Amino acid sequence: MESNQSWVTEFILVGFHLSAKMEKLLFWIYSLFYIFSLLANGMILGLICLDLRLHTPMYFFLSHLAIIDMSYASNNVPKMMANLANKNRTISFVPCILQTFLYLGFAATECLILMVMSYDRFVAICHPLQYTVIMNWRACRVLATTSWACGFILALAHAVLLLRLPFCGPWEVNHLFCEILSVLKLACVDTWINQVVLLAASIVVLVGPLCLMLVSYIRILCAVLKIRSKEGRRKAFSICSSHLCVVGLFFGIAMLVYMVPDSNQREEEEKILSLFHSLFNPFLNPLIYSLRNAQVKGALYRALQKRSV
């Protein structure tokens, strides 16, 4: 750690190469999406806390997803906005490593929470009679706590491996924030250990959960098709399609960034994908769940009715 700090004290975040007018426009776009994502996720979280009808395992995990999305966006977006507002795009060494750690921690935790949510839907649809026994509150808390713990343990491993590297310049991170792949490119030594651990972690939190979710949803689809009631099938498809939309967006982008071979030509594409991941994904998730979920819309309607009385 001492040798690292003697070689580098700060990094420069390159960001996009844009004109002053475009940067000003982007600043306001970032601001609007960031504010709306905080409000939308905060609304989901508030409705789940206040409405007793939403005190179920599915909405318990959805509340964790809302917390992760707010934290995820708050870790990256304010610094991105500050870089657009002024020409000083430096970030100190310790805050940079902390930003990388939190980014990876929240991302890994979201992967695991989404996997747990798919398991919850699998039990609810394929084993409805045993649902309350299997998904009791103790099991829900254990699953949520394990997801958070595993996500941040993996992030801590990456951060520790990052701290042992010497950075001797150039100190320009060709990204919007301290993204781990972009920071690794600035190291003076071979980073093969970091790359191997990153690939292994990607398999653990991306490929593994995605495969389990696909198996779950194949079995869910088979069970849904056996439901005789049209209303029952419609409700099951509505809830599951919302989750599938979120999973597709999150896992698709993450796998493109971390599992497709890197190249200089992909750097600008990766910036755009990471921007979508950090800014638009936390904004879209609550919209997908609220617009496609009758229970959330019902809870919002009841909350507005109470306020108007």
Short mmCIF file of C-alpha atoms in Angstrom, two decimals:
data_model
loop_
_atom_site.label_atom_id
_atom_site.label_comp_id
_atom_site.label_asym_id
_atom_site.label_seq_id
_atom_site.Cartn_x
_atom_site.Cartn_y
_atom_site.Cartn_z
CA MET A 1 0.00 0.00 0.00
CA GLU A 2 2.81 2.40 0.86
CA SER A 3 4.64 1.73 -2.41
CA ASN A 4 1.43 2.30 -4.31
CA GLN A 5 0.87 5.68 -2.72
CA SER A 6 4.46 6.72 -3.31
CA TRP A 7 4.00 6.05 -7.03
CA VAL A 8 0.48 7.42 -7.52
CA THR A 9 -1.64 9.81 -5.46
CA GLU A 10 -4.47 10.43 -7.92
CA PHE A 11 -5.96 9.33 -11.23
CA ILE A 12 -7.51 11.35 -14.05
CA LEU A 13 -10.91 10.16 -15.28
CA VAL A 14 -10.92 10.69 -19.05
CA GLY A 15 -14.67 10.19 -19.65
CA PHE A 16 -16.12 11.01 -23.07
CA HIS A 17 -14.32 13.30 -25.53
CA LEU A 18 -17.09 15.87 -26.07
CA SER A 19 -17.59 19.57 -26.67
CA ALA A 20 -18.46 21.93 -23.77
CA LYS A 21 -22.09 22.19 -24.97
CA MET A 22 -22.50 18.42 -25.09
CA GLU A 23 -20.96 18.06 -21.62
CA LYS A 24 -23.43 20.61 -20.25
CA LEU A 25 -26.31 18.72 -21.87
CA LEU A 26 -25.04 15.43 -20.45
CA PHE A 27 -24.78 16.99 -17.00
CA TRP A 28 -28.50 17.81 -17.01
CA ILE A 29 -29.40 14.40 -18.44
CA TYR A 30 -27.35 12.66 -15.73
CA SER A 31 -28.96 14.89 -13.08
CA LEU A 32 -32.52 14.13 -14.22
CA PHE A 33 -32.00 10.38 -14.48
CA TYR A 34 -30.18 10.26 -11.14
CA ILE A 35 -32.91 12.21 -9.34
CA PHE A 36 -35.68 10.15 -10.96
CA SER A 37 -33.91 6.87 -10.12
CA LEU A 38 -33.61 7.91 -6.45
CA LEU A 39 -37.26 9.02 -6.35
CA ALA A 40 -38.57 5.91 -8.16
CA ASN A 41 -36.58 3.45 -6.04
CA GLY A 42 -37.41 5.43 -2.91
CA MET A 43 -41.11 5.25 -3.84
CA ILE A 44 -40.90 1.45 -4.27
CA LEU A 45 -39.08 1.12 -0.94
CA GLY A 46 -41.59 3.40 0.82
CA LEU A 47 -44.62 1.53 -0.58
CA ILE A 48 -43.19 -1.82 0.51
CA CYS A 49 -42.53 -0.52 4.03
CA LEU A 50 -45.92 1.20 4.44
CA ASP A 51 -48.33 -1.22 2.72
CA LEU A 52 -48.93 -4.41 4.72
CA ARG A 53 -50.13 -6.22 1.57
CA LEU A 54 -46.59 -5.95 0.21
CA HIS A 55 -45.02 -7.56 3.28
CA THR A 56 -44.26 -10.76 1.38
CA PRO A 57 -40.94 -12.44 0.43
CA MET A 58 -41.13 -11.20 -3.16
CA TYR A 59 -41.40 -7.55 -2.11
CA PHE A 60 -38.86 -8.06 0.69
CA PHE A 61 -36.27 -8.93 -1.97
CA LEU A 62 -37.54 -6.14 -4.22
CA SER A 63 -36.86 -3.67 -1.39
CA HIS A 64 -33.26 -4.92 -1.28
CA LEU A 65 -33.03 -4.43 -5.04
CA ALA A 66 -34.24 -0.83 -4.63
CA ILE A 67 -31.61 -0.15 -1.93
CA ILE A 68 -28.88 -1.62 -4.15
CA ASP A 69 -29.98 0.46 -7.16
CA MET A 70 -29.97 3.70 -5.16
CA SER A 71 -26.55 2.90 -3.69
CA TYR A 72 -25.19 1.71 -7.05
CA ALA A 73 -26.15 4.95 -8.77
CA SER A 74 -24.96 7.12 -5.86
CA ASN A 75 -21.52 5.49 -5.95
CA ASN A 76 -20.78 6.57 -9.54
CA VAL A 77 -23.15 9.23 -10.87
CA PRO A 78 -22.32 12.18 -8.54
CA LYS A 79 -18.63 11.96 -9.48
CA MET A 80 -19.54 11.67 -13.16
CA MET A 81 -21.67 14.82 -12.82
CA ALA A 82 -18.87 16.66 -10.99
CA ASN A 83 -16.45 15.79 -13.81
CA LEU A 84 -18.84 17.28 -16.36
CA ALA A 85 -19.39 20.42 -14.28
CA ASN A 86 -15.68 21.29 -14.00
CA LYS A 87 -12.47 20.53 -15.88
CA ASN A 88 -10.70 19.03 -12.85
CA ARG A 89 -11.38 15.33 -13.44
CA THR A 90 -8.97 13.93 -10.88
CA ILE A 91 -9.83 11.40 -8.20
CA SER A 92 -7.51 10.50 -5.32
CA PHE A 93 -6.08 7.00 -5.05
CA VAL A 94 -8.06 5.87 -1.96
CA PRO A 95 -11.48 7.20 -3.17
CA CYS A 96 -10.80 5.53 -6.53
CA ILE A 97 -10.17 2.13 -4.93
CA LEU A 98 -13.20 2.64 -2.66
CA GLN A 99 -15.38 3.47 -5.68
CA THR A 100 -14.17 0.30 -7.43
CA PHE A 101 -14.86 -1.78 -4.30
CA LEU A 102 -18.40 -0.42 -3.85
CA TYR A 103 -19.20 -0.71 -7.57
CA LEU A 104 -18.20 -4.39 -7.61
CA GLY A 105 -19.89 -5.06 -4.25
CA PHE A 106 -23.26 -3.63 -5.27
CA ALA A 107 -23.08 -5.26 -8.72
CA ALA A 108 -22.30 -8.73 -7.33
CA THR A 109 -24.99 -8.38 -4.64
CA GLU A 110 -27.58 -7.39 -7.27
CA CYS A 111 -26.74 -10.50 -9.31
CA LEU A 112 -27.31 -12.71 -6.27
CA ILE A 113 -30.49 -10.89 -5.16
CA LEU A 114 -31.93 -11.32 -8.68
CA MET A 115 -31.12 -15.04 -8.48
CA VAL A 116 -32.88 -15.26 -5.09
CA MET A 117 -35.90 -13.44 -6.54
CA SER A 118 -36.14 -16.00 -9.34
CA TYR A 119 -35.95 -18.81 -6.76
CA ASP A 120 -38.78 -17.13 -4.84
CA ARG A 121 -40.95 -17.08 -8.01
CA PHE A 122 -40.02 -20.71 -8.74
CA VAL A 123 -41.19 -21.85 -5.30
CA ALA A 124 -44.35 -19.68 -5.48
CA ILE A 125 -45.47 -21.05 -8.86
CA CYS A 126 -44.08 -24.61 -8.88
CA HIS A 127 -44.61 -25.44 -5.17
CA PRO A 128 -47.45 -23.13 -4.03
CA LEU A 129 -48.61 -25.38 -1.16
CA GLN A 130 -45.13 -25.41 0.43
CA TYR A 131 -44.35 -21.75 -0.34
CA THR A 132 -44.95 -20.35 3.15
CA VAL A 133 -42.88 -23.16 4.69
CA ILE A 134 -39.92 -22.89 2.30
CA MET A 135 -39.88 -19.09 1.99
CA ASN A 136 -40.42 -18.28 5.67
CA TRP A 137 -39.06 -14.99 7.03
CA ARG A 138 -35.99 -16.62 8.54
CA ALA A 139 -35.07 -18.16 5.17
CA CYS A 140 -35.64 -14.81 3.44
CA ARG A 141 -33.34 -12.98 5.85
CA VAL A 142 -30.65 -15.66 5.49
CA LEU A 143 -30.83 -15.49 1.67
CA ALA A 144 -30.64 -11.67 1.65
CA THR A 145 -27.78 -11.53 4.18
CA THR A 146 -25.84 -14.22 2.31
CA SER A 147 -26.25 -12.31 -0.97
CA TRP A 148 -24.89 -9.09 0.56
CA ALA A 149 -22.04 -10.90 2.34
CA CYS A 150 -20.92 -12.89 -0.72
CA GLY A 151 -21.13 -9.84 -2.98
CA PHE A 152 -18.93 -7.69 -0.76
CA ILE A 153 -16.47 -10.49 0.08
CA LEU A 154 -15.84 -10.90 -3.66
CA ALA A 155 -15.47 -7.11 -4.03
CA LEU A 156 -13.03 -7.04 -1.09
CA ALA A 157 -10.89 -9.72 -2.76
CA HIS A 158 -10.67 -7.59 -5.93
CA ALA A 159 -9.84 -4.46 -3.90
CA VAL A 160 -7.04 -6.21 -1.96
CA LEU A 161 -5.52 -7.56 -5.19
CA LEU A 162 -5.77 -4.07 -6.70
CA LEU A 163 -3.99 -2.45 -3.74
CA ARG A 164 -0.90 -4.66 -4.18
CA LEU A 165 -0.28 -3.37 -7.72
CA PRO A 166 2.19 -0.55 -8.46
CA PHE A 167 0.82 2.24 -10.69
CA CYS A 168 3.59 4.22 -12.33
CA GLY A 169 1.77 6.15 -15.06
CA PRO A 170 0.21 7.25 -17.24
CA TRP A 171 -2.47 7.80 -14.62
CA GLU A 172 -5.38 8.43 -16.98
CA VAL A 173 -8.32 6.07 -16.40
CA ASN A 174 -10.05 5.83 -19.78
CA HIS A 175 -13.50 5.58 -18.24
CA LEU A 176 -16.29 7.58 -16.58
CA PHE A 177 -15.37 6.30 -13.10
CA CYS A 178 -12.85 3.94 -11.46
CA GLU A 179 -13.98 0.78 -13.24
CA ILE A 180 -11.71 -2.14 -12.40
CA LEU A 181 -10.69 -3.16 -15.94
CA SER A 182 -9.70 0.42 -16.80
CA VAL A 183 -7.71 0.80 -13.57
CA LEU A 184 -5.89 -2.50 -14.13
CA LYS A 185 -4.57 -1.21 -17.48
CA LEU A 186 -2.53 1.42 -15.60
CA ALA A 187 -0.54 -1.10 -13.54
CA CYS A 188 3.21 -1.41 -14.19
CA VAL A 189 3.24 -5.20 -13.70
CA ASP A 190 1.45 -8.19 -15.14
CA THR A 191 -2.11 -8.33 -13.78
CA TRP A 192 -2.85 -11.93 -14.71
CA ILE A 193 -3.84 -12.84 -11.12
CA ASN A 194 -6.37 -10.00 -11.05
CA GLN A 195 -7.71 -11.04 -14.46
CA VAL A 196 -8.08 -14.69 -13.42
CA VAL A 197 -9.85 -13.77 -10.16
CA LEU A 198 -12.13 -11.37 -12.07
CA LEU A 199 -13.04 -14.06 -14.60
CA ALA A 200 -13.68 -16.60 -11.82
CA ALA A 201 -15.86 -14.08 -9.95
CA SER A 202 -17.76 -13.33 -13.19
CA ILE A 203 -18.51 -17.03 -13.59
CA VAL A 204 -19.65 -17.26 -9.94
CA VAL A 205 -21.93 -14.19 -9.92
CA LEU A 206 -22.94 -14.00 -13.60
CA VAL A 207 -22.85 -17.36 -15.39
CA GLY A 208 -23.82 -19.52 -12.39
CA PRO A 209 -26.85 -17.47 -11.28
CA LEU A 210 -27.96 -16.94 -14.90
CA CYS A 211 -27.95 -20.70 -15.57
CA LEU A 212 -29.93 -21.36 -12.38
CA MET A 213 -32.42 -18.65 -13.33
CA LEU A 214 -32.87 -20.09 -16.81
CA VAL A 215 -33.58 -23.54 -15.33
CA SER A 216 -36.03 -21.96 -12.85
CA TYR A 217 -37.90 -20.08 -15.56
CA ILE A 218 -38.12 -23.09 -17.86
CA ARG A 219 -39.79 -24.98 -15.01
CA ILE A 220 -41.95 -21.93 -14.19
CA LEU A 221 -43.07 -21.72 -17.84
CA CYS A 222 -44.05 -25.41 -17.80
CA ALA A 223 -46.01 -24.89 -14.57
CA VAL A 224 -47.73 -21.72 -15.84
CA LEU A 225 -48.90 -23.44 -19.04
CA LYS A 226 -50.63 -26.04 -16.86
CA ILE A 227 -52.69 -23.38 -15.02
CA ARG A 228 -56.28 -23.63 -16.25
CA SER A 229 -57.36 -20.14 -15.22
CA LYS A 230 -56.59 -17.44 -17.80
CA GLU A 231 -56.37 -14.85 -15.01
CA GLY A 232 -53.91 -17.05 -13.09
CA ARG A 233 -51.71 -17.48 -16.17
CA ARG A 234 -51.84 -13.75 -16.91
CA LYS A 235 -50.85 -12.81 -13.34
CA ALA A 236 -47.97 -15.34 -13.27
CA PHE A 237 -46.66 -14.18 -16.66
CA SER A 238 -46.91 -10.52 -15.61
CA ILE A 239 -44.82 -10.97 -12.47
CA CYS A 240 -42.25 -13.24 -14.12
CA SER A 241 -41.88 -11.09 -17.25
CA SER A 242 -41.06 -8.06 -15.07
CA HIS A 243 -38.27 -10.01 -13.40
CA LEU A 244 -37.02 -11.36 -16.72
CA CYS A 245 -36.78 -7.82 -18.17
CA VAL A 246 -34.61 -6.70 -15.23
CA VAL A 247 -32.46 -9.87 -15.41
CA GLY A 248 -31.98 -9.49 -19.18
CA LEU A 249 -30.86 -5.86 -18.89
CA PHE A 250 -28.53 -6.38 -15.95
CA PHE A 251 -26.89 -9.69 -16.85
CA GLY A 252 -26.70 -8.93 -20.58
CA ILE A 253 -24.71 -5.73 -20.08
CA ALA A 254 -22.52 -7.18 -17.30
CA MET A 255 -21.54 -10.18 -19.45
CA LEU A 256 -20.74 -7.95 -22.42
CA VAL A 257 -18.42 -5.82 -20.26
CA TYR A 258 -16.68 -8.51 -18.21
CA MET A 259 -16.78 -11.71 -20.27
CA VAL A 260 -16.21 -10.53 -23.85
CA PRO A 261 -12.49 -10.26 -24.76
CA ASP A 262 -11.21 -6.71 -24.29
CA SER A 263 -9.84 -4.53 -27.09
CA ASN A 264 -9.00 -0.86 -27.65
CA GLN A 265 -11.92 -0.54 -30.08
CA ARG A 266 -14.37 -1.59 -27.35
CA GLU A 267 -13.33 1.05 -24.81
CA GLU A 268 -15.91 3.63 -25.92
CA GLU A 269 -18.61 0.94 -26.13
CA GLU A 270 -17.76 -0.20 -22.60
CA LYS A 271 -18.14 3.37 -21.33
CA ILE A 272 -21.65 3.54 -22.81
CA LEU A 273 -22.57 0.11 -21.41
CA SER A 274 -21.24 1.04 -17.96
CA LEU A 275 -23.16 4.32 -18.12
CA PHE A 276 -26.35 2.35 -18.87
CA HIS A 277 -25.53 0.01 -15.98
CA SER A 278 -24.89 2.82 -13.49
CA LEU A 279 -27.50 5.38 -14.55
CA PHE A 280 -30.31 3.94 -16.66
CA ASN A 281 -30.63 0.48 -15.07
CA PRO A 282 -31.43 1.84 -11.56
CA PHE A 283 -33.97 4.17 -13.21
CA LEU A 284 -35.62 1.46 -15.34
CA ASN A 285 -35.91 -1.26 -12.65
CA PRO A 286 -38.61 0.46 -10.53
CA LEU A 287 -40.47 1.50 -13.69
CA ILE A 288 -40.53 -2.09 -14.95
CA TYR A 289 -41.78 -3.41 -11.61
CA SER A 290 -44.34 -0.65 -11.01
CA LEU A 291 -45.77 -0.46 -14.54
CA ARG A 292 -46.09 -4.23 -14.94
CA ASN A 293 -47.14 -5.08 -11.39
CA ALA A 294 -50.77 -4.65 -10.33
CA GLN A 295 -49.96 -4.97 -6.61
CA VAL A 296 -47.41 -2.13 -6.69
CA LYS A 297 -49.82 0.06 -8.69
CA GLY A 298 -52.57 -0.81 -6.21
CA ALA A 299 -50.34 0.12 -3.25
CA LEU A 300 -49.49 3.44 -4.90
CA TYR A 301 -53.18 4.15 -5.55
CA ARG A 302 -54.06 3.38 -1.90
CA ALA A 303 -51.23 5.60 -0.65
CA LEU A 304 -52.43 8.50 -2.84
CA GLN A 305 -56.00 7.97 -1.67
CA LYS A 306 -54.92 8.14 1.99
CA ARG A 307 -53.03 11.33 1.32
CA SER A 308 -56.00 12.98 -0.42
CA VAL A 309 -58.40 12.14 2.45
#
